[in-house]
Short mmCIF file of C-alpha atoms and ligand atoms in Angstrom, two decimals:
data_model
loop_
_atom_site.label_atom_id
_atom_site.label_comp_id
_atom_site.label_asym_id
_atom_site.label_seq_id
_atom_site.Cartn_x
_atom_site.Cartn_y
_atom_site.Cartn_z
CA MET A 1 -4.94 13.03 -9.25
CA ARG A 2 -8.20 13.61 -7.23
CA ALA A 3 -8.48 11.31 -4.51
CA TRP A 4 -11.87 10.39 -2.33
CA PRO A 5 -13.77 12.48 0.10
CA ALA A 6 -12.38 11.88 3.65
CA PRO A 7 -14.57 10.13 6.63
CA ASP A 8 -15.06 12.00 9.60
CA VAL A 9 -12.63 11.29 12.56
CA PRO A 10 -14.23 12.32 15.66
CA ALA A 11 -11.59 13.61 18.36
CA LEU A 12 -11.47 11.76 21.67
CA PRO A 13 -10.78 12.85 25.16
CA GLY A 14 -6.94 12.40 26.31
CA SER A 15 -4.53 11.19 23.88
CA GLY A 16 -3.02 8.09 22.34
CA THR A 17 0.21 7.19 21.93
CA ALA A 18 2.71 6.74 18.76
CA PRO A 19 2.10 3.01 17.71
CA ARG A 20 5.02 0.69 17.68
CA LEU A 21 5.17 -0.88 14.28
CA TRP A 22 6.78 -4.09 12.74
CA ASP A 23 9.71 -3.30 10.71
CA THR A 24 10.58 -5.92 8.14
CA PRO A 25 14.39 -5.10 7.63
CA SER A 26 15.29 -5.20 11.28
CA ALA A 27 12.32 -7.80 11.98
CA SER A 28 11.55 -5.74 15.22
CA LEU A 29 9.07 -3.48 16.64
CA ILE A 30 10.05 0.18 16.11
CA GLU A 31 8.15 3.21 17.26
CA ALA A 32 6.36 4.97 14.24
CA SER A 33 6.91 8.25 15.83
CA ALA A 34 7.57 11.88 14.39
CA GLU A 35 8.23 15.30 15.51
CA ARG A 36 4.52 16.97 14.47
CA THR A 37 3.85 15.11 11.21
CA ALA A 38 3.81 11.53 10.57
CA ARG A 39 4.62 11.01 6.63
CA LEU A 40 3.43 7.88 5.12
CA TYR A 41 3.37 6.40 1.70
CA VAL A 42 1.64 3.49 0.57
CA CYS A 43 1.95 1.72 -2.73
CA GLY A 44 -0.76 2.18 -4.82
CA ILE A 45 -3.02 -0.06 -7.16
CA THR A 46 -2.30 -1.09 -10.57
CA PRO A 47 -5.60 -0.19 -11.91
CA TYR A 48 -6.89 -3.46 -13.80
CA ASP A 49 -8.59 -5.52 -11.12
CA ALA A 50 -9.56 -3.22 -8.34
CA THR A 51 -10.74 -3.63 -5.56
CA HIS A 52 -10.44 -6.89 -3.97
CA LEU A 53 -10.25 -7.82 -0.68
CA GLY A 54 -6.55 -7.99 -0.64
CA HIS A 55 -6.42 -4.55 -1.75
CA ALA A 56 -8.92 -3.25 0.89
CA SER A 57 -6.85 -5.54 3.59
CA SER A 58 -3.79 -3.71 2.80
CA TYR A 59 -5.30 -0.16 2.94
CA LEU A 60 -7.37 -0.62 5.91
CA ALA A 61 -4.18 -1.54 7.87
CA TYR A 62 -2.74 1.68 6.80
CA ASP A 63 -5.75 3.44 7.49
CA THR A 64 -5.83 2.25 11.13
CA LEU A 65 -2.26 3.38 11.46
CA GLN A 66 -3.41 7.01 10.48
CA ARG A 67 -6.38 6.97 13.13
CA VAL A 68 -3.69 5.93 15.79
CA TRP A 69 -1.69 8.44 14.75
CA LEU A 70 -4.39 11.14 14.71
CA ASP A 71 -5.44 9.99 17.99
CA ALA A 72 -1.89 10.70 19.37
CA GLY A 73 -2.21 14.21 18.28
CA TYR A 74 0.32 13.99 15.11
CA GLU A 75 -0.41 15.67 11.79
CA VAL A 76 -0.48 13.16 9.16
CA HIS A 77 1.02 13.57 5.58
CA TYR A 78 -0.21 10.77 3.33
CA ALA A 79 0.90 9.73 -0.38
CA GLN A 80 -0.12 7.32 -2.83
CA ASN A 81 0.88 6.54 -6.54
CA ILE A 82 -1.24 4.84 -9.00
CA THR A 83 0.67 2.71 -11.26
CA ASP A 84 -1.00 3.59 -14.55
CA VAL A 85 1.34 2.34 -16.82
CA ASP A 86 2.97 -0.99 -16.43
CA ASP A 87 3.29 -4.60 -17.93
CA PRO A 88 0.11 -6.23 -16.30
CA LEU A 89 -2.02 -3.46 -16.92
CA LEU A 90 -1.02 -2.88 -20.90
CA GLU A 91 -1.33 -7.03 -20.98
CA ARG A 92 -4.83 -6.79 -19.55
CA ALA A 93 -6.10 -3.72 -22.14
CA ASN A 94 -4.41 -5.89 -24.90
CA ALA A 95 -6.16 -8.94 -23.87
CA THR A 96 -9.68 -7.30 -23.72
CA GLY A 97 -9.23 -4.87 -26.41
CA VAL A 98 -9.88 -1.80 -24.16
CA ASP A 99 -7.69 1.07 -24.05
CA TRP A 100 -5.42 0.89 -21.51
CA ARG A 101 -6.36 4.73 -20.56
CA GLU A 102 -9.70 3.92 -20.50
CA LEU A 103 -8.98 0.74 -18.65
CA ALA A 104 -6.95 2.41 -16.03
CA ALA A 105 -9.50 5.27 -15.25
CA SER A 106 -12.65 2.98 -14.84
CA GLN A 107 -10.60 0.54 -12.37
CA VAL A 108 -9.40 3.80 -10.27
CA ASP A 109 -12.91 5.23 -10.39
CA LEU A 110 -13.90 1.78 -9.05
CA PHE A 111 -11.08 1.99 -6.18
CA ARG A 112 -12.26 5.56 -5.28
CA SER A 113 -15.72 4.74 -4.62
CA ASP A 114 -14.84 1.36 -2.69
CA MET A 115 -12.06 3.19 -0.64
CA GLU A 116 -15.04 5.53 0.21
CA ARG A 117 -17.36 3.04 0.79
CA LEU A 118 -14.85 1.39 3.29
CA ARG A 119 -14.59 4.76 5.15
CA ILE A 120 -10.86 4.74 4.37
CA LEU A 121 -8.64 8.04 4.89
CA PRO A 122 -7.47 9.44 1.72
CA PRO A 123 -4.01 10.28 0.62
CA GLU A 124 -3.22 14.12 0.50
CA ASP A 125 -1.35 13.45 -2.38
CA TYR A 126 -2.79 10.80 -4.75
CA VAL A 127 -0.45 10.76 -7.91
CA ALA A 128 -0.60 8.73 -11.06
CA VAL A 129 2.65 7.83 -12.83
CA THR A 130 1.56 9.33 -16.21
CA GLU A 131 1.27 12.84 -13.92
CA VAL A 132 5.07 12.61 -13.26
CA ILE A 133 7.16 11.40 -16.32
CA ASP A 134 9.32 14.21 -16.60
CA PRO A 135 10.19 14.12 -12.63
CA ILE A 136 10.80 10.40 -13.16
CA ALA A 137 12.75 10.73 -16.28
CA GLU A 138 15.04 13.34 -14.69
CA ALA A 139 15.66 11.04 -11.88
CA VAL A 140 16.56 8.64 -14.45
CA ALA A 141 19.15 11.13 -16.01
CA LEU A 142 20.78 12.11 -12.67
CA LEU A 143 20.91 8.35 -11.54
CA ILE A 144 22.90 7.73 -14.81
CA GLU A 145 25.02 10.79 -14.37
CA ARG A 146 25.94 9.51 -10.59
CA GLY A 147 27.08 6.18 -12.08
CA VAL A 148 24.32 4.07 -11.00
CA GLY A 149 22.21 4.15 -14.40
CA TYR A 150 23.34 2.48 -17.43
CA ARG A 151 21.90 1.94 -20.86
CA VAL A 152 21.18 -1.30 -22.61
CA GLU A 153 20.80 -1.97 -26.15
CA THR A 154 17.64 -2.64 -27.12
CA PRO A 155 16.22 -5.09 -30.35
CA ASP A 156 15.72 -3.35 -33.55
CA SER A 157 11.90 -2.79 -32.49
CA ALA A 158 12.87 -0.26 -29.82
CA VAL A 159 13.75 3.08 -30.38
CA GLY A 160 16.82 4.06 -28.03
CA ASP A 161 18.23 2.38 -25.13
CA ASP A 162 16.59 0.76 -21.93
CA ILE A 163 17.99 1.69 -18.73
CA TYR A 164 18.91 -0.16 -15.61
CA PHE A 165 20.16 0.45 -12.16
CA ASP A 166 23.09 -0.95 -11.12
CA VAL A 167 22.44 -2.26 -7.72
CA ARG A 168 25.92 -3.17 -7.07
CA ALA A 169 27.37 0.36 -8.11
CA ALA A 170 24.75 2.12 -5.85
CA GLY A 171 25.48 0.08 -2.69
CA ASP A 172 26.83 2.27 0.28
CA ASP A 173 26.37 3.22 4.00
CA VAL A 174 22.99 4.23 3.14
CA TRP A 175 21.41 1.37 1.24
CA HIS A 176 22.69 -1.74 -0.41
CA VAL A 177 20.43 -4.32 -2.31
CA GLY A 178 18.84 -6.39 0.47
CA ALA A 179 18.95 -3.66 2.83
CA GLU A 180 15.15 -3.16 3.33
CA SER A 181 13.84 -6.38 2.80
CA GLY A 182 16.50 -8.45 4.91
CA LEU A 183 16.45 -11.41 2.44
CA ASP A 184 19.66 -13.47 0.91
CA GLU A 185 20.71 -13.37 -2.42
CA ALA A 186 19.05 -16.72 -3.21
CA THR A 187 15.92 -15.60 -2.12
CA MET A 188 16.14 -12.32 -3.59
CA ALA A 189 16.89 -13.98 -6.74
CA ALA A 190 13.76 -16.02 -6.75
CA TYR A 191 11.30 -12.96 -6.10
CA PHE A 192 13.01 -10.92 -8.83
CA ALA A 193 12.24 -13.42 -11.06
CA GLU A 194 8.67 -14.26 -9.68
CA ARG A 195 7.52 -10.75 -9.16
CA GLY A 196 8.09 -8.90 -12.62
CA GLY A 197 12.12 -8.89 -12.92
CA ASP A 198 14.30 -9.86 -15.86
CA PRO A 199 17.24 -11.51 -14.34
CA ASP A 200 18.27 -12.95 -17.96
CA ARG A 201 17.95 -9.77 -19.85
CA ALA A 202 21.46 -9.64 -22.06
CA GLY A 203 23.61 -6.74 -21.32
CA LYS A 204 22.70 -6.33 -17.70
CA ARG A 205 25.68 -5.85 -15.11
CA ASP A 206 23.74 -7.70 -12.39
CA PRO A 207 20.75 -10.10 -12.66
CA LEU A 208 19.38 -8.16 -9.84
CA ASP A 209 19.55 -4.72 -11.81
CA PRO A 210 15.80 -3.39 -12.37
CA LEU A 211 14.51 -1.62 -15.29
CA LEU A 212 14.71 2.47 -14.48
CA TRP A 213 13.23 3.23 -18.32
CA ARG A 214 11.99 1.34 -20.78
CA ALA A 215 12.81 2.76 -24.48
CA ALA A 216 9.56 3.04 -26.80
CA ARG A 217 8.40 -0.23 -28.12
CA ASP A 218 5.78 -0.27 -31.12
CA ASP A 219 2.19 -0.59 -29.64
CA GLU A 220 3.35 0.70 -26.10
CA PRO A 221 2.42 4.01 -24.54
CA SER A 222 5.69 6.24 -24.74
CA TRP A 223 6.76 9.84 -24.04
CA ASP A 224 9.46 11.99 -24.95
CA SER A 225 11.79 12.85 -22.36
CA VAL A 226 15.44 13.79 -20.96
CA VAL A 227 16.45 9.95 -21.59
CA GLY A 228 14.80 9.41 -24.62
CA ARG A 229 11.34 8.34 -25.80
CA GLY A 230 9.92 5.65 -23.21
CA ARG A 231 8.25 4.89 -19.82
CA PRO A 232 9.21 4.29 -16.71
CA GLY A 233 10.31 1.36 -14.70
CA TRP A 234 7.91 0.25 -11.85
CA HIS A 235 10.45 0.95 -8.60
CA ILE A 236 11.52 4.27 -9.72
CA GLU A 237 8.08 5.72 -10.01
CA CYS A 238 7.27 5.33 -6.08
CA SER A 239 10.58 6.48 -5.13
CA VAL A 240 10.34 9.78 -7.12
CA ILE A 241 6.63 10.22 -6.17
CA ALA A 242 7.71 9.47 -2.35
CA LEU A 243 10.56 12.26 -2.65
CA GLN A 244 8.58 14.55 -4.08
CA HIS A 245 5.63 14.91 -1.92
CA LEU A 246 7.10 13.36 1.35
CA GLY A 247 11.09 14.00 1.11
CA SER A 248 13.36 11.30 2.21
CA ASP A 249 13.58 9.49 5.73
CA PHE A 250 9.88 9.54 6.25
CA THR A 251 8.12 7.65 8.98
CA VAL A 252 6.36 4.74 7.28
CA GLN A 253 6.71 3.06 3.95
CA GLY A 254 3.88 0.43 3.74
CA GLY A 255 2.30 -2.19 1.35
CA GLY A 256 1.61 -5.78 1.01
CA SER A 257 3.99 -8.30 1.69
CA ASP A 258 4.34 -9.16 -2.17
CA LEU A 259 6.24 -5.77 -2.16
CA VAL A 260 9.22 -6.58 0.09
CA PHE A 261 11.22 -7.55 -2.84
CA PRO A 262 11.88 -6.19 -5.34
CA HIS A 263 9.99 -3.19 -5.04
CA HIS A 264 10.30 -1.84 -1.74
CA ASP A 265 13.63 -2.75 -1.31
CA LEU A 266 14.97 -1.24 -4.92
CA SER A 267 12.62 1.72 -4.69
CA ALA A 268 14.58 2.80 -1.27
CA GLY A 269 17.78 1.90 -3.25
CA HIS A 270 16.61 4.61 -6.02
CA ALA A 271 15.89 6.94 -3.24
CA ALA A 272 19.06 6.54 -1.46
CA ALA A 273 20.86 7.25 -4.64
CA LEU A 274 18.80 10.16 -5.48
CA SER A 275 18.62 11.90 -2.01
CA GLY A 276 21.61 10.42 -0.09
CA HIS A 277 19.30 9.04 2.82
CA PRO A 278 17.12 6.43 3.63
CA LEU A 279 13.65 6.30 2.21
CA ALA A 280 11.61 5.60 5.37
CA LYS A 281 12.54 4.79 8.98
CA VAL A 282 10.08 1.64 9.01
CA PHE A 283 9.35 -0.54 6.28
CA SER A 284 6.19 -2.22 6.84
CA HIS A 285 4.10 -4.73 5.14
CA ALA A 286 0.56 -6.27 5.60
CA GLY A 287 -0.24 -10.06 4.93
CA MET A 288 -1.51 -11.37 1.89
CA VAL A 289 -5.07 -12.43 1.81
CA ALA A 290 -6.19 -15.65 -0.02
CA TYR A 291 -9.76 -16.65 -1.12
CA GLU A 292 -10.87 -19.81 0.01
CA GLY A 293 -7.54 -21.46 0.12
CA THR A 294 -5.96 -19.96 -3.29
CA LYS A 295 -4.18 -16.93 -3.69
CA MET A 296 -6.95 -14.29 -5.05
CA SER A 297 -6.09 -13.36 -8.55
CA LYS A 298 -8.25 -12.52 -11.90
CA SER A 299 -6.88 -15.37 -13.83
CA LEU A 300 -8.03 -17.73 -11.43
CA GLY A 301 -11.46 -16.04 -11.32
CA ASN A 302 -11.54 -15.79 -7.47
CA LEU A 303 -11.16 -12.13 -6.97
CA VAL A 304 -13.51 -11.27 -3.93
CA LEU A 305 -14.19 -7.49 -4.79
CA VAL A 306 -15.57 -4.99 -2.58
CA SER A 307 -18.16 -3.61 -5.19
CA ARG A 308 -19.65 -7.34 -5.45
CA LEU A 309 -20.11 -7.39 -1.68
CA ALA A 310 -21.69 -4.05 -1.73
CA ALA A 311 -23.65 -4.91 -4.74
CA ASP A 312 -24.87 -7.92 -2.79
CA GLY A 313 -25.83 -5.78 -0.10
CA ALA A 314 -23.38 -6.08 2.65
CA ASP A 315 -22.75 -3.51 5.11
CA PRO A 316 -19.32 -1.60 4.53
CA ALA A 317 -19.01 -1.47 8.36
CA ALA A 318 -19.32 -5.30 8.54
CA ILE A 319 -16.83 -5.76 5.65
CA ARG A 320 -14.64 -3.43 7.51
CA LEU A 321 -14.85 -5.79 10.74
CA ALA A 322 -14.30 -8.71 8.81
CA ILE A 323 -11.13 -7.70 7.67
CA LEU A 324 -9.90 -6.25 10.75
CA ALA A 325 -10.72 -8.96 12.64
CA ASN A 326 -7.24 -10.58 11.28
CA HIS A 327 -4.02 -9.09 12.34
CA TYR A 328 -2.88 -6.79 9.37
CA ARG A 329 0.50 -8.92 9.66
CA THR A 330 -0.93 -12.39 9.22
CA ASP A 331 -1.64 -14.16 5.92
CA TRP A 332 -5.22 -15.05 6.08
CA GLU A 333 -7.99 -16.39 3.86
CA TRP A 334 -11.52 -15.07 3.43
CA HIS A 335 -14.41 -17.20 3.59
CA ASP A 336 -17.83 -16.13 3.42
CA ARG A 337 -18.57 -16.58 6.67
CA HIS A 338 -16.20 -13.79 7.44
CA LEU A 339 -18.86 -11.10 6.39
CA ASP A 340 -21.69 -12.98 8.40
CA GLU A 341 -19.58 -12.60 11.40
CA GLY A 342 -19.05 -9.01 10.64
CA GLU A 343 -22.52 -8.58 10.20
CA ALA A 344 -23.39 -10.34 13.44
CA ARG A 345 -20.51 -8.20 15.20
CA ILE A 346 -21.99 -5.05 14.05
CA ALA A 347 -25.36 -5.81 15.12
CA ARG A 348 -24.50 -7.07 18.62
CA TRP A 349 -22.12 -3.81 18.93
CA ARG A 350 -25.06 -1.64 17.57
CA ALA A 351 -27.38 -2.60 20.30
CA ALA A 352 -25.09 -3.13 22.92
CA PHE A 353 -23.79 0.63 22.78
CA ALA A 354 -26.99 2.42 21.67
CA GLY A 355 -27.50 3.60 25.39
CA SER A 356 -25.53 3.90 28.52
CA VAL A 357 -25.61 1.26 31.25
CA VAL A 358 -25.42 2.57 34.77
CA ASP A 359 -23.37 -0.20 36.04
CA GLY A 360 -21.71 -1.06 32.67
CA ALA A 361 -17.85 -1.12 31.92
CA SER A 362 -16.16 2.01 32.27
CA ALA A 363 -16.18 3.67 28.66
CA THR A 364 -13.10 5.22 29.83
CA ALA A 365 -11.20 2.14 30.60
CA LEU A 366 -12.31 0.82 27.53
CA LEU A 367 -10.91 3.59 25.32
CA ALA A 368 -7.58 3.11 27.16
CA GLY A 369 -7.76 -0.65 26.47
CA LEU A 370 -8.07 0.00 22.43
CA ARG A 371 -5.77 2.83 22.45
CA GLU A 372 -3.16 0.48 24.43
CA ARG A 373 -3.89 -2.69 21.62
CA LEU A 374 -3.96 -0.63 18.68
CA ALA A 375 -0.09 1.15 19.84
CA ASP A 376 0.76 -2.35 19.76
CA ASP A 377 1.39 -3.03 16.22
CA LEU A 378 -2.22 -2.18 15.20
CA ASP A 379 -3.51 -5.11 17.40
CA THR A 380 -7.06 -4.78 15.90
CA PRO A 381 -8.33 -8.19 16.71
CA GLY A 382 -7.09 -7.34 20.68
CA ALA A 383 -9.39 -4.26 20.26
CA ILE A 384 -12.18 -6.06 18.80
CA ALA A 385 -12.06 -8.50 21.87
CA LEU A 386 -12.30 -5.67 24.10
CA LEU A 387 -15.52 -4.33 22.25
CA ASP A 388 -16.92 -8.02 22.45
CA ALA A 389 -16.43 -8.13 25.63
CA ALA A 390 -17.75 -4.50 26.69
CA ALA A 391 -20.55 -5.67 24.46
CA GLN A 392 -21.67 -8.25 26.88
CA THR A 393 -22.19 -5.79 29.95
CA GLY A 394 -22.49 -2.62 28.06
CA VAL A 395 -20.83 0.73 29.04
CA ASP A 396 -21.64 3.62 31.18
CA ASP A 397 -20.96 6.06 28.54
CA ALA A 398 -22.31 4.98 25.01
CA ALA A 399 -21.59 7.79 23.35
CA LEU A 400 -17.62 7.97 24.00
CA THR A 401 -17.72 4.23 22.98
CA ARG A 402 -19.40 4.86 19.92
CA ALA A 403 -16.98 7.52 19.34
CA SER A 404 -13.97 5.54 20.24
CA ILE A 405 -15.32 2.83 17.64
CA ASP A 406 -15.86 5.27 14.82
CA ALA A 407 -12.30 7.46 15.56
CA LEU A 408 -10.01 4.26 16.19
CA LEU A 409 -11.74 1.46 13.95
CA GLY A 410 -13.66 3.93 11.48
CA VAL A 411 -17.02 2.11 11.97
CA ARG A 412 -19.72 3.63 12.75
N1 5CA B 1 1.16 -0.87 -8.00
C1 5CA B 1 1.98 -1.74 -7.28
C2 5CA B 1 2.57 -0.75 -6.10
S1 5CA B 1 3.46 0.72 -6.67
C3 5CA B 1 1.03 -2.93 -6.70
O1 5CA B 1 1.45 -3.66 -6.15
N2 5CA B 1 -0.30 -3.12 -7.40
S2 5CA B 1 -1.23 -3.75 -6.90
O2 5CA B 1 -2.79 -3.52 -7.19
O3 5CA B 1 -1.03 -4.84 -7.19
O4 5CA B 1 -1.81 -4.19 -5.27
C4 5CA B 1 -1.99 -2.93 -4.50
C5 5CA B 1 -1.67 -3.00 -3.17
O5 5CA B 1 -2.47 -3.87 -2.57
C6 5CA B 1 -0.08 -3.17 -2.80
O6 5CA B 1 0.26 -2.70 -1.54
C7 5CA B 1 -0.42 -4.61 -2.76
O7 5CA B 1 0.77 -5.23 -1.72
C8 5CA B 1 -1.35 -5.02 -2.06
N3 5CA B 1 -2.17 -6.36 -2.18
C9 5CA B 1 -2.16 -7.07 -3.55
N4 5CA B 1 -2.85 -8.26 -3.31
C10 5CA B 1 -2.91 -8.36 -2.19
C11 5CA B 1 -3.65 -9.54 -1.05
N5 5CA B 1 -4.09 -10.69 -2.15
N6 5CA B 1 -3.64 -9.34 -0.40
C12 5CA B 1 -3.32 -8.38 0.51
N7 5CA B 1 -2.78 -7.35 -0.16
C13 5CA B 1 -2.37 -7.41 -1.51
ZN1 ZN B 2 4.86 1.06 -5.23
#
């Protein structure tokens, strides 16, 4: 799938360092370093309610990570999926009478234009599930062959069997259920039920076993494949796309914290069973954004869409700054005043850094400070505070400061 055009990232003098990033399973900071190429997978959208500020906030976190890597001299190989066939998308399409393909295509278009507007670095590989049905079915067949995938009978309305992943049989030195989430059994059971799992499905070996392949049902999209007619389960799509494009043991697996379990844990489980290696070195999660007190969701009608803010005249740089003023790992609430603060800040910076001030702050020292803050678990609020302080006095090399802000924070 086509991604979106890449923004320019100016090269800065000297170089930054590999960032230390919070790793969910070990609950510690880990150096997200690589030999030459840092490899990143970030879970993409399910295209039915894009692009709200929660999405934007998650993608901005990993945009910042890439900017830090680029500044440290790494090449970056970034892959992202599109969940363009899954229950919530199909439910929305049915409820609104829109063809599921049209719904997905229109939302992916909107997402692309929002990402471009926000100057978010695009993935090199942008892959929709519907583009990789065969490789996914082949992976499912391999999991059955290895004794960690099994068939479960379906009701009469279905054609063939559903296929599940045996989390207990798959457990070994490389991965066991809970390995990448660090959660206890009770919490995993609760999250599994809340987040698209089917703990009570008759015929499963363990309540936590996730669906690998759903046999064709009437009125649902399905494809012929080596494991019968049907469509992929959720977690296996990300395992297969990540392994295909990045290989195993890549640098960082990222997404919002709603994906810690089951999604990231079980995709790592599928990938370990397929490759014999861990999926990634660091499992990173961005906090959840709510709107004035409540989780953003279409059913509550409180989605703040990037496209809506832009249509109302918001400067995309101000939207970026409004989001970056929150540390990516915290849960936070969007209030309309955040945008006002972003607008005020960008105006102050544009005035302060328009020209150099002879006895202003050292722009070189400022750059070193920004690098130090961002390498410390992407501390964008800390970086912004340094820039706010410099904006009070002006800097001795405004061109360098403008380039620093552009390269590291994506703001011009
Ligand atoms: N397609 C799957 C991932 S494979 C999915 O979760 N899609 S999504 O559209 O629901 O979310 C896309 C990304 O945005 C995910 O990384 C998700 O964790 C993140 N996200 C969704 N809602 C929020 C929110 N309110 N705040 C922060 N991040 C969010
Ligand atoms: Zn995913």
